[in-house]
Amino acid sequence: MSKTLIIGIAGGSGSGKTTLANTINKKYPGKIQIINFDDYYKSNDELPLDERKKINYDSPEAFDSDLFFNDLFKLKNFESVKCPQYDYKIHNRTDNYKLIESKPIIIADGILLFYDKRLRDFFDLKIYVDTPADIRLLRRIDRDMNNRARTLKSVLTQYLETVKPMHEKYVEPCKKYADVIINDDGCSEVDLSQVFNKIDDFLKNF
């Protein structure tokens, strides 16, 4: 068996990272394994819910980057990993784990994948999804209110206090590290030909 292809998809919250990962997965059935950086938020069992709600989840310190890197390394070497499961309603990890098996192509997605140089250098292909702020905010409101039991006020407060400033400080500057930048204006069809061509080239030699 040849090596695995490790793809990182970064971009702001609500930019369409997960949608892109799922689109690639559908095009190459059985070849893709997806792992989400969001599941690697640090465990905060010692804090009550009210305190967990106040954590800045958009800063690099919120993530267990060491565990994530180690799990990516295992997947690259054809080992399975026990991925932690994060619950946004309780703002903490659950006691459950998801078994993730290695496949020819591993896709990781997360807002801060390219901030940590160790992670950044690990990816064979780095994709940044560049989406206007207003579209990202609207998608975040829809997602958090419908899927994460959030109120509009809490979503907007978090966006203004942490999401927006952390995006400008940490996420947006990392766009320069991307091999491919996908522009998503929320209206026109996204051109994924560059991504598909690179994956096709890899699979030819697999």
mmCIF file with all atom_site columns, C-alpha atoms in Angstrom:
data_model
loop_
_atom_site.group_PDB
_atom_site.id
_atom_site.type_symbol
_atom_site.label_atom_id
_atom_site.label_alt_id
_atom_site.label_comp_id
_atom_site.label_asym_id
_atom_site.label_entity_id
_atom_site.label_seq_id
_atom_site.pdbx_PDB_ins_code
_atom_site.Cartn_x
_atom_site.Cartn_y
_atom_site.Cartn_z
_atom_site.occupancy
_atom_site.B_iso_or_equiv
_atom_site.pdbx_formal_charge
_atom_site.auth_seq_id
_atom_site.auth_comp_id
_atom_site.auth_asym_id
_atom_site.auth_atom_id
_atom_site.pdbx_PDB_model_num
ATOM 1   C CA . MET A 1 1   ? 0.000   0.000  0.000   1.00 0.00 ? 1   MET A CA 1
ATOM 2   C CA . SER A 1 2   ? 1.228   3.487  -0.840  1.00 0.00 ? 2   SER A CA 1
ATOM 3   C CA . LYS A 1 3   ? 1.213   6.491  1.438   1.00 0.00 ? 3   LYS A CA 1
ATOM 4   C CA . THR A 1 4   ? -1.909  8.343  2.477   1.00 0.00 ? 4   THR A CA 1
ATOM 5   C CA . LEU A 1 5   ? -2.853  11.807 1.224   1.00 0.00 ? 5   LEU A CA 1
ATOM 6   C CA . ILE A 1 6   ? -3.498  14.195 4.123   1.00 0.00 ? 6   ILE A CA 1
ATOM 7   C CA . ILE A 1 7   ? -5.694  17.181 3.212   1.00 0.00 ? 7   ILE A CA 1
ATOM 8   C CA . GLY A 1 8   ? -6.338  20.119 5.527   1.00 0.00 ? 8   GLY A CA 1
ATOM 9   C CA . ILE A 1 9   ? -9.348  22.380 5.019   1.00 0.00 ? 9   ILE A CA 1
ATOM 10  C CA . ALA A 1 10  ? -9.283  25.649 6.951   1.00 0.00 ? 10  ALA A CA 1
ATOM 11  C CA . GLY A 1 11  ? -11.323 28.842 6.901   1.00 0.00 ? 11  GLY A CA 1
ATOM 12  C CA . GLY A 1 12  ? -13.573 30.877 9.110   1.00 0.00 ? 12  GLY A CA 1
ATOM 13  C CA . SER A 1 13  ? -16.517 29.553 11.084  1.00 0.00 ? 13  SER A CA 1
ATOM 14  C CA . GLY A 1 14  ? -19.386 29.038 8.634   1.00 0.00 ? 14  GLY A CA 1
ATOM 15  C CA . SER A 1 15  ? -17.157 29.269 5.580   1.00 0.00 ? 15  SER A CA 1
ATOM 16  C CA . GLY A 1 16  ? -18.195 25.879 4.226   1.00 0.00 ? 16  GLY A CA 1
ATOM 17  C CA . LYS A 1 17  ? -15.301 23.653 5.306   1.00 0.00 ? 17  LYS A CA 1
ATOM 18  C CA . THR A 1 18  ? -17.452 20.698 6.303   1.00 0.00 ? 18  THR A CA 1
ATOM 19  C CA . THR A 1 19  ? -19.578 21.050 3.172   1.00 0.00 ? 19  THR A CA 1
ATOM 20  C CA . LEU A 1 20  ? -16.425 20.927 1.054   1.00 0.00 ? 20  LEU A CA 1
ATOM 21  C CA . ALA A 1 21  ? -15.130 17.874 2.916   1.00 0.00 ? 21  ALA A CA 1
ATOM 22  C CA . ASN A 1 22  ? -18.445 16.085 2.382   1.00 0.00 ? 22  ASN A CA 1
ATOM 23  C CA . THR A 1 23  ? -18.478 17.035 -1.303  1.00 0.00 ? 23  THR A CA 1
ATOM 24  C CA . ILE A 1 24  ? -15.037 15.496 -1.794  1.00 0.00 ? 24  ILE A CA 1
ATOM 25  C CA . ASN A 1 25  ? -16.120 12.432 0.166   1.00 0.00 ? 25  ASN A CA 1
ATOM 26  C CA . LYS A 1 26  ? -19.107 11.884 -2.122  1.00 0.00 ? 26  LYS A CA 1
ATOM 27  C CA . LYS A 1 27  ? -16.933 12.128 -5.242  1.00 0.00 ? 27  LYS A CA 1
ATOM 28  C CA . TYR A 1 28  ? -14.508 9.472  -3.981  1.00 0.00 ? 28  TYR A CA 1
ATOM 29  C CA . PRO A 1 29  ? -16.680 6.948  -2.099  1.00 0.00 ? 29  PRO A CA 1
ATOM 30  C CA . GLY A 1 30  ? -14.758 4.574  0.111   1.00 0.00 ? 30  GLY A CA 1
ATOM 31  C CA . LYS A 1 31  ? -11.490 6.486  -0.317  1.00 0.00 ? 31  LYS A CA 1
ATOM 32  C CA . ILE A 1 32  ? -11.993 9.288  2.218   1.00 0.00 ? 32  ILE A CA 1
ATOM 33  C CA . GLN A 1 33  ? -11.867 9.549  5.992   1.00 0.00 ? 33  GLN A CA 1
ATOM 34  C CA . ILE A 1 34  ? -12.890 12.848 7.610   1.00 0.00 ? 34  ILE A CA 1
ATOM 35  C CA . ILE A 1 35  ? -11.666 14.029 10.993  1.00 0.00 ? 35  ILE A CA 1
ATOM 36  C CA . ASN A 1 36  ? -12.840 17.280 12.598  1.00 0.00 ? 36  ASN A CA 1
ATOM 37  C CA . PHE A 1 37  ? -10.555 19.516 14.636  1.00 0.00 ? 37  PHE A CA 1
ATOM 38  C CA . ASP A 1 38  ? -13.614 20.731 16.577  1.00 0.00 ? 38  ASP A CA 1
ATOM 39  C CA . ASP A 1 39  ? -13.850 17.346 18.289  1.00 0.00 ? 39  ASP A CA 1
ATOM 40  C CA . TYR A 1 40  ? -10.461 18.079 19.819  1.00 0.00 ? 40  TYR A CA 1
ATOM 41  C CA . TYR A 1 41  ? -11.499 20.962 22.004  1.00 0.00 ? 41  TYR A CA 1
ATOM 42  C CA . LYS A 1 42  ? -9.866  20.483 25.371  1.00 0.00 ? 42  LYS A CA 1
ATOM 43  C CA . SER A 1 43  ? -11.889 18.765 28.046  1.00 0.00 ? 43  SER A CA 1
ATOM 44  C CA . ASN A 1 44  ? -13.067 21.126 30.783  1.00 0.00 ? 44  ASN A CA 1
ATOM 45  C CA . ASP A 1 45  ? -14.738 18.715 33.184  1.00 0.00 ? 45  ASP A CA 1
ATOM 46  C CA . GLU A 1 46  ? -13.573 20.702 36.179  1.00 0.00 ? 46  GLU A CA 1
ATOM 47  C CA . LEU A 1 47  ? -15.593 23.777 35.150  1.00 0.00 ? 47  LEU A CA 1
ATOM 48  C CA . PRO A 1 48  ? -19.343 24.268 35.642  1.00 0.00 ? 48  PRO A CA 1
ATOM 49  C CA . LEU A 1 49  ? -21.457 24.897 32.522  1.00 0.00 ? 49  LEU A CA 1
ATOM 50  C CA . ASP A 1 50  ? -21.661 28.661 33.089  1.00 0.00 ? 50  ASP A CA 1
ATOM 51  C CA . GLU A 1 51  ? -17.866 28.877 33.138  1.00 0.00 ? 51  GLU A CA 1
ATOM 52  C CA . ARG A 1 52  ? -17.478 26.625 30.094  1.00 0.00 ? 52  ARG A CA 1
ATOM 53  C CA . LYS A 1 53  ? -19.766 28.953 28.154  1.00 0.00 ? 53  LYS A CA 1
ATOM 54  C CA . LYS A 1 54  ? -17.306 31.812 28.731  1.00 0.00 ? 54  LYS A CA 1
ATOM 55  C CA . ILE A 1 55  ? -14.279 30.036 27.204  1.00 0.00 ? 55  ILE A CA 1
ATOM 56  C CA . ASN A 1 56  ? -12.872 31.510 24.021  1.00 0.00 ? 56  ASN A CA 1
ATOM 57  C CA . TYR A 1 57  ? -13.354 28.563 21.678  1.00 0.00 ? 57  TYR A CA 1
ATOM 58  C CA . ASP A 1 58  ? -11.893 30.449 18.721  1.00 0.00 ? 58  ASP A CA 1
ATOM 59  C CA . SER A 1 59  ? -8.376  30.753 20.113  1.00 0.00 ? 59  SER A CA 1
ATOM 60  C CA . PRO A 1 60  ? -5.560  28.222 19.562  1.00 0.00 ? 60  PRO A CA 1
ATOM 61  C CA . GLU A 1 61  ? -5.421  27.498 23.306  1.00 0.00 ? 61  GLU A CA 1
ATOM 62  C CA . ALA A 1 62  ? -8.909  25.964 23.218  1.00 0.00 ? 62  ALA A CA 1
ATOM 63  C CA . PHE A 1 63  ? -7.733  22.977 21.169  1.00 0.00 ? 63  PHE A CA 1
ATOM 64  C CA . ASP A 1 64  ? -5.812  19.854 22.149  1.00 0.00 ? 64  ASP A CA 1
ATOM 65  C CA . SER A 1 65  ? -3.429  20.181 19.209  1.00 0.00 ? 65  SER A CA 1
ATOM 66  C CA . ASP A 1 66  ? -1.041  17.559 20.572  1.00 0.00 ? 66  ASP A CA 1
ATOM 67  C CA . LEU A 1 67  ? -3.681  14.831 20.595  1.00 0.00 ? 67  LEU A CA 1
ATOM 68  C CA . PHE A 1 68  ? -4.951  15.878 17.173  1.00 0.00 ? 68  PHE A CA 1
ATOM 69  C CA . PHE A 1 69  ? -1.463  15.768 15.678  1.00 0.00 ? 69  PHE A CA 1
ATOM 70  C CA . ASN A 1 70  ? -0.798  12.351 17.212  1.00 0.00 ? 70  ASN A CA 1
ATOM 71  C CA . ASP A 1 71  ? -4.055  10.989 15.806  1.00 0.00 ? 71  ASP A CA 1
ATOM 72  C CA . LEU A 1 72  ? -3.299  12.379 12.346  1.00 0.00 ? 72  LEU A CA 1
ATOM 73  C CA . PHE A 1 73  ? 0.125   10.747 12.527  1.00 0.00 ? 73  PHE A CA 1
ATOM 74  C CA . LYS A 1 74  ? -1.474  7.399  13.352  1.00 0.00 ? 74  LYS A CA 1
ATOM 75  C CA . LEU A 1 75  ? -3.961  7.707  10.490  1.00 0.00 ? 75  LEU A CA 1
ATOM 76  C CA . LYS A 1 76  ? -1.140  8.535  8.094   1.00 0.00 ? 76  LYS A CA 1
ATOM 77  C CA . ASN A 1 77  ? 0.527   5.304  9.195   1.00 0.00 ? 77  ASN A CA 1
ATOM 78  C CA . PHE A 1 78  ? -2.638  3.256  8.592   1.00 0.00 ? 78  PHE A CA 1
ATOM 79  C CA . GLU A 1 79  ? -3.617  2.993  12.267  1.00 0.00 ? 79  GLU A CA 1
ATOM 80  C CA . SER A 1 80  ? -7.132  3.541  13.630  1.00 0.00 ? 80  SER A CA 1
ATOM 81  C CA . VAL A 1 81  ? -7.751  6.201  16.282  1.00 0.00 ? 81  VAL A CA 1
ATOM 82  C CA . LYS A 1 82  ? -10.320 6.833  19.004  1.00 0.00 ? 82  LYS A CA 1
ATOM 83  C CA . CYS A 1 83  ? -11.560 10.316 18.234  1.00 0.00 ? 83  CYS A CA 1
ATOM 84  C CA . PRO A 1 84  ? -13.100 12.248 21.146  1.00 0.00 ? 84  PRO A CA 1
ATOM 85  C CA . GLN A 1 85  ? -16.651 13.491 20.682  1.00 0.00 ? 85  GLN A CA 1
ATOM 86  C CA . TYR A 1 86  ? -17.521 17.103 21.511  1.00 0.00 ? 86  TYR A CA 1
ATOM 87  C CA . ASP A 1 87  ? -21.025 18.239 22.487  1.00 0.00 ? 87  ASP A CA 1
ATOM 88  C CA . TYR A 1 88  ? -21.737 21.908 21.741  1.00 0.00 ? 88  TYR A CA 1
ATOM 89  C CA . LYS A 1 89  ? -24.796 21.933 23.976  1.00 0.00 ? 89  LYS A CA 1
ATOM 90  C CA . ILE A 1 90  ? -22.740 21.213 27.099  1.00 0.00 ? 90  ILE A CA 1
ATOM 91  C CA . HIS A 1 91  ? -19.579 22.950 25.835  1.00 0.00 ? 91  HIS A CA 1
ATOM 92  C CA . ASN A 1 92  ? -17.457 19.933 26.647  1.00 0.00 ? 92  ASN A CA 1
ATOM 93  C CA . ARG A 1 93  ? -16.319 16.540 25.473  1.00 0.00 ? 93  ARG A CA 1
ATOM 94  C CA . THR A 1 94  ? -18.578 13.608 26.140  1.00 0.00 ? 94  THR A CA 1
ATOM 95  C CA . ASP A 1 95  ? -17.419 10.268 27.526  1.00 0.00 ? 95  ASP A CA 1
ATOM 96  C CA . ASN A 1 96  ? -17.850 8.706  24.087  1.00 0.00 ? 96  ASN A CA 1
ATOM 97  C CA . TYR A 1 97  ? -15.271 8.115  21.382  1.00 0.00 ? 97  TYR A CA 1
ATOM 98  C CA . LYS A 1 98  ? -15.635 7.444  17.684  1.00 0.00 ? 98  LYS A CA 1
ATOM 99  C CA . LEU A 1 99  ? -13.397 4.867  16.056  1.00 0.00 ? 99  LEU A CA 1
ATOM 100 C CA . ILE A 1 100 ? -11.861 6.353  12.906  1.00 0.00 ? 100 ILE A CA 1
ATOM 101 C CA . GLU A 1 101 ? -10.125 4.020  10.493  1.00 0.00 ? 101 GLU A CA 1
ATOM 102 C CA . SER A 1 102 ? -7.371  5.082  8.138   1.00 0.00 ? 102 SER A CA 1
ATOM 103 C CA . LYS A 1 103 ? -8.159  5.388  4.426   1.00 0.00 ? 103 LYS A CA 1
ATOM 104 C CA . PRO A 1 104 ? -6.153  6.437  1.346   1.00 0.00 ? 104 PRO A CA 1
ATOM 105 C CA . ILE A 1 105 ? -7.210  10.066 1.795   1.00 0.00 ? 105 ILE A CA 1
ATOM 106 C CA . ILE A 1 106 ? -7.596  11.746 5.183   1.00 0.00 ? 106 ILE A CA 1
ATOM 107 C CA . ILE A 1 107 ? -9.415  15.082 5.306   1.00 0.00 ? 107 ILE A CA 1
ATOM 108 C CA . ALA A 1 108 ? -9.129  17.276 8.379   1.00 0.00 ? 108 ALA A CA 1
ATOM 109 C CA . ASP A 1 109 ? -11.206 20.417 8.746   1.00 0.00 ? 109 ASP A CA 1
ATOM 110 C CA . GLY A 1 110 ? -11.041 23.202 11.302  1.00 0.00 ? 110 GLY A CA 1
ATOM 111 C CA . ILE A 1 111 ? -10.731 26.944 11.651  1.00 0.00 ? 111 ILE A CA 1
ATOM 112 C CA . LEU A 1 112 ? -7.171  26.903 12.999  1.00 0.00 ? 112 LEU A CA 1
ATOM 113 C CA . LEU A 1 113 ? -5.585  23.967 11.177  1.00 0.00 ? 113 LEU A CA 1
ATOM 114 C CA . PHE A 1 114 ? -2.912  26.146 9.588   1.00 0.00 ? 114 PHE A CA 1
ATOM 115 C CA . TYR A 1 115 ? -2.026  28.172 12.679  1.00 0.00 ? 115 TYR A CA 1
ATOM 116 C CA . ASP A 1 116 ? 0.084   25.435 14.298  1.00 0.00 ? 116 ASP A CA 1
ATOM 117 C CA . LYS A 1 117 ? 3.207   25.012 12.142  1.00 0.00 ? 117 LYS A CA 1
ATOM 118 C CA . ARG A 1 118 ? 3.535   21.383 13.143  1.00 0.00 ? 118 ARG A CA 1
ATOM 119 C CA . LEU A 1 119 ? 0.045   20.654 11.794  1.00 0.00 ? 119 LEU A CA 1
ATOM 120 C CA . ARG A 1 120 ? 0.486   22.951 8.819   1.00 0.00 ? 120 ARG A CA 1
ATOM 121 C CA . ASP A 1 121 ? 3.607   21.156 7.650   1.00 0.00 ? 121 ASP A CA 1
ATOM 122 C CA . PHE A 1 122 ? 1.936   17.779 8.043   1.00 0.00 ? 122 PHE A CA 1
ATOM 123 C CA . PHE A 1 123 ? -0.657  18.343 5.311   1.00 0.00 ? 123 PHE A CA 1
ATOM 124 C CA . ASP A 1 124 ? 0.057   17.272 1.737   1.00 0.00 ? 124 ASP A CA 1
ATOM 125 C CA . LEU A 1 125 ? -2.601  19.663 0.468   1.00 0.00 ? 125 LEU A CA 1
ATOM 126 C CA . LYS A 1 126 ? -3.826  22.764 2.278   1.00 0.00 ? 126 LYS A CA 1
ATOM 127 C CA . ILE A 1 127 ? -7.164  24.275 1.230   1.00 0.00 ? 127 ILE A CA 1
ATOM 128 C CA . TYR A 1 128 ? -8.541  27.560 2.554   1.00 0.00 ? 128 TYR A CA 1
ATOM 129 C CA . VAL A 1 129 ? -12.245 28.304 2.067   1.00 0.00 ? 129 VAL A CA 1
ATOM 130 C CA . ASP A 1 130 ? -12.528 32.078 1.671   1.00 0.00 ? 130 ASP A CA 1
ATOM 131 C CA . THR A 1 131 ? -16.093 33.216 2.354   1.00 0.00 ? 131 THR A CA 1
ATOM 132 C CA . PRO A 1 132 ? -17.379 36.766 3.029   1.00 0.00 ? 132 PRO A CA 1
ATOM 133 C CA . ALA A 1 133 ? -18.022 37.586 6.683   1.00 0.00 ? 133 ALA A CA 1
ATOM 134 C CA . ASP A 1 134 ? -21.739 38.299 6.247   1.00 0.00 ? 134 ASP A CA 1
ATOM 135 C CA . ILE A 1 135 ? -22.354 34.893 4.677   1.00 0.00 ? 135 ILE A CA 1
ATOM 136 C CA . ARG A 1 136 ? -20.322 33.143 7.372   1.00 0.00 ? 136 ARG A CA 1
ATOM 137 C CA . LEU A 1 137 ? -22.325 34.888 10.084  1.00 0.00 ? 137 LEU A CA 1
ATOM 138 C CA . LEU A 1 138 ? -25.689 33.995 8.524   1.00 0.00 ? 138 LEU A CA 1
ATOM 139 C CA . ARG A 1 139 ? -24.633 30.343 8.200   1.00 0.00 ? 139 ARG A CA 1
ATOM 140 C CA . ARG A 1 140 ? -23.410 30.327 11.800  1.00 0.00 ? 140 ARG A CA 1
ATOM 141 C CA . ILE A 1 141 ? -26.719 31.751 13.068  1.00 0.00 ? 141 ILE A CA 1
ATOM 142 C CA . ASP A 1 142 ? -28.691 29.119 11.154  1.00 0.00 ? 142 ASP A CA 1
ATOM 143 C CA . ARG A 1 143 ? -26.442 26.266 12.316  1.00 0.00 ? 143 ARG A CA 1
ATOM 144 C CA . ASP A 1 144 ? -26.168 27.248 15.975  1.00 0.00 ? 144 ASP A CA 1
ATOM 145 C CA . MET A 1 145 ? -29.838 28.025 16.467  1.00 0.00 ? 145 MET A CA 1
ATOM 146 C CA . ASN A 1 146 ? -31.137 24.917 14.667  1.00 0.00 ? 146 ASN A CA 1
ATOM 147 C CA . ASN A 1 147 ? -28.500 22.338 15.585  1.00 0.00 ? 147 ASN A CA 1
ATOM 148 C CA . ARG A 1 148 ? -26.904 23.535 18.805  1.00 0.00 ? 148 ARG A CA 1
ATOM 149 C CA . ALA A 1 149 ? -29.837 24.934 20.799  1.00 0.00 ? 149 ALA A CA 1
ATOM 150 C CA . ARG A 1 150 ? -28.413 28.452 20.848  1.00 0.00 ? 150 ARG A CA 1
ATOM 151 C CA . THR A 1 151 ? -30.314 31.745 21.031  1.00 0.00 ? 151 THR A CA 1
ATOM 152 C CA . LEU A 1 152 ? -29.778 34.497 18.482  1.00 0.00 ? 152 LEU A CA 1
ATOM 153 C CA . LYS A 1 153 ? -28.439 36.776 21.193  1.00 0.00 ? 153 LYS A CA 1
ATOM 154 C CA . SER A 1 154 ? -25.843 34.241 22.355  1.00 0.00 ? 154 SER A CA 1
ATOM 155 C CA . VAL A 1 155 ? -24.696 33.587 18.778  1.00 0.00 ? 155 VAL A CA 1
ATOM 156 C CA . LEU A 1 156 ? -24.254 37.282 18.029  1.00 0.00 ? 156 LEU A CA 1
ATOM 157 C CA . THR A 1 157 ? -22.547 37.977 21.357  1.00 0.00 ? 157 THR A CA 1
ATOM 158 C CA . GLN A 1 158 ? -20.035 35.182 20.789  1.00 0.00 ? 158 GLN A CA 1
ATOM 159 C CA . TYR A 1 159 ? -19.460 36.308 17.212  1.00 0.00 ? 159 TYR A CA 1
ATOM 160 C CA . LEU A 1 160 ? -18.627 39.884 18.234  1.00 0.00 ? 160 LEU A CA 1
ATOM 161 C CA . GLU A 1 161 ? -16.600 38.989 21.341  1.00 0.00 ? 161 GLU A CA 1
ATOM 162 C CA . THR A 1 162 ? -14.503 36.055 20.074  1.00 0.00 ? 162 THR A CA 1
ATOM 163 C CA . VAL A 1 163 ? -15.343 34.715 16.605  1.00 0.00 ? 163 VAL A CA 1
ATOM 164 C CA . LYS A 1 164 ? -14.746 37.914 14.631  1.00 0.00 ? 164 LYS A CA 1
ATOM 165 C CA . PRO A 1 165 ? -11.624 39.137 16.485  1.00 0.00 ? 165 PRO A CA 1
ATOM 166 C CA . MET A 1 166 ? -10.043 35.664 16.547  1.00 0.00 ? 166 MET A CA 1
ATOM 167 C CA . HIS A 1 167 ? -10.784 35.217 12.850  1.00 0.00 ? 167 HIS A CA 1
ATOM 168 C CA . GLU A 1 168 ? -8.976  38.468 12.091  1.00 0.00 ? 168 GLU A CA 1
ATOM 169 C CA . LYS A 1 169 ? -6.092  37.635 14.423  1.00 0.00 ? 169 LYS A CA 1
ATOM 170 C CA . TYR A 1 170 ? -5.514  33.937 13.753  1.00 0.00 ? 170 TYR A CA 1
ATOM 171 C CA . VAL A 1 171 ? -7.620  32.474 10.934  1.00 0.00 ? 171 VAL A CA 1
ATOM 172 C CA . GLU A 1 172 ? -7.474  35.001 8.094   1.00 0.00 ? 172 GLU A CA 1
ATOM 173 C CA . PRO A 1 173 ? -3.663  35.471 8.266   1.00 0.00 ? 173 PRO A CA 1
ATOM 174 C CA . CYS A 1 174 ? -3.191  31.719 7.735   1.00 0.00 ? 174 CYS A CA 1
ATOM 175 C CA . LYS A 1 175 ? -4.768  31.955 4.284   1.00 0.00 ? 175 LYS A CA 1
ATOM 176 C CA . LYS A 1 176 ? -1.285  32.693 2.950   1.00 0.00 ? 176 LYS A CA 1
ATOM 177 C CA . TYR A 1 177 ? -0.221  29.123 3.735   1.00 0.00 ? 177 TYR A CA 1
ATOM 178 C CA . ALA A 1 178 ? -2.902  27.521 1.544   1.00 0.00 ? 178 ALA A CA 1
ATOM 179 C CA . ASP A 1 179 ? -2.018  25.629 -1.612  1.00 0.00 ? 179 ASP A CA 1
ATOM 180 C CA . VAL A 1 180 ? -5.529  26.184 -2.942  1.00 0.00 ? 180 VAL A CA 1
ATOM 181 C CA . ILE A 1 181 ? -7.966  28.978 -2.049  1.00 0.00 ? 181 ILE A CA 1
ATOM 182 C CA . ILE A 1 182 ? -11.643 28.234 -2.658  1.00 0.00 ? 182 ILE A CA 1
ATOM 183 C CA . ASN A 1 183 ? -13.802 31.356 -3.024  1.00 0.00 ? 183 ASN A CA 1
ATOM 184 C CA . ASP A 1 184 ? -17.369 30.860 -1.822  1.00 0.00 ? 184 ASP A CA 1
ATOM 185 C CA . ASP A 1 185 ? -19.681 33.848 -2.208  1.00 0.00 ? 185 ASP A CA 1
ATOM 186 C CA . GLY A 1 186 ? -22.695 31.770 -1.211  1.00 0.00 ? 186 GLY A CA 1
ATOM 187 C CA . CYS A 1 187 ? -24.371 32.266 -4.583  1.00 0.00 ? 187 CYS A CA 1
ATOM 188 C CA . SER A 1 188 ? -22.285 30.958 -7.466  1.00 0.00 ? 188 SER A CA 1
ATOM 189 C CA . GLU A 1 189 ? -21.048 27.401 -7.892  1.00 0.00 ? 189 GLU A CA 1
ATOM 190 C CA . VAL A 1 190 ? -17.639 26.785 -6.336  1.00 0.00 ? 190 VAL A CA 1
ATOM 191 C CA . ASP A 1 191 ? -14.872 25.656 -8.708  1.00 0.00 ? 191 ASP A CA 1
ATOM 192 C CA . LEU A 1 192 ? -13.264 22.559 -7.202  1.00 0.00 ? 192 LEU A CA 1
ATOM 193 C CA . SER A 1 193 ? -11.323 21.451 -10.276 1.00 0.00 ? 193 SER A CA 1
ATOM 194 C CA . GLN A 1 194 ? -7.922  22.197 -8.702  1.00 0.00 ? 194 GLN A CA 1
ATOM 195 C CA . VAL A 1 195 ? -8.740  20.015 -5.716  1.00 0.00 ? 195 VAL A CA 1
ATOM 196 C CA . PHE A 1 196 ? -10.139 17.146 -7.769  1.00 0.00 ? 196 PHE A CA 1
ATOM 197 C CA . ASN A 1 197 ? -7.158  17.212 -10.131 1.00 0.00 ? 197 ASN A CA 1
ATOM 198 C CA . LYS A 1 198 ? -4.705  16.877 -7.246  1.00 0.00 ? 198 LYS A CA 1
ATOM 199 C CA . ILE A 1 199 ? -6.671  13.992 -5.731  1.00 0.00 ? 199 ILE A CA 1
ATOM 200 C CA . ASP A 1 200 ? -6.964  12.263 -9.115  1.00 0.00 ? 200 ASP A CA 1
ATOM 201 C CA . ASP A 1 201 ? -3.200  12.511 -9.595  1.00 0.00 ? 201 ASP A CA 1
ATOM 202 C CA . PHE A 1 202 ? -2.626  10.952 -6.189  1.00 0.00 ? 202 PHE A CA 1
ATOM 203 C CA . LEU A 1 203 ? -5.038  8.078  -6.765  1.00 0.00 ? 203 LEU A CA 1
ATOM 204 C CA . LYS A 1 204 ? -3.403  7.230  -10.095 1.00 0.00 ? 204 LYS A CA 1
ATOM 205 C CA . ASN A 1 205 ? -0.257  6.291  -8.207  1.00 0.00 ? 205 ASN A CA 1
ATOM 206 C CA . PHE A 1 206 ? -1.897  4.720  -5.184  1.00 0.00 ? 206 PHE A CA 1
#
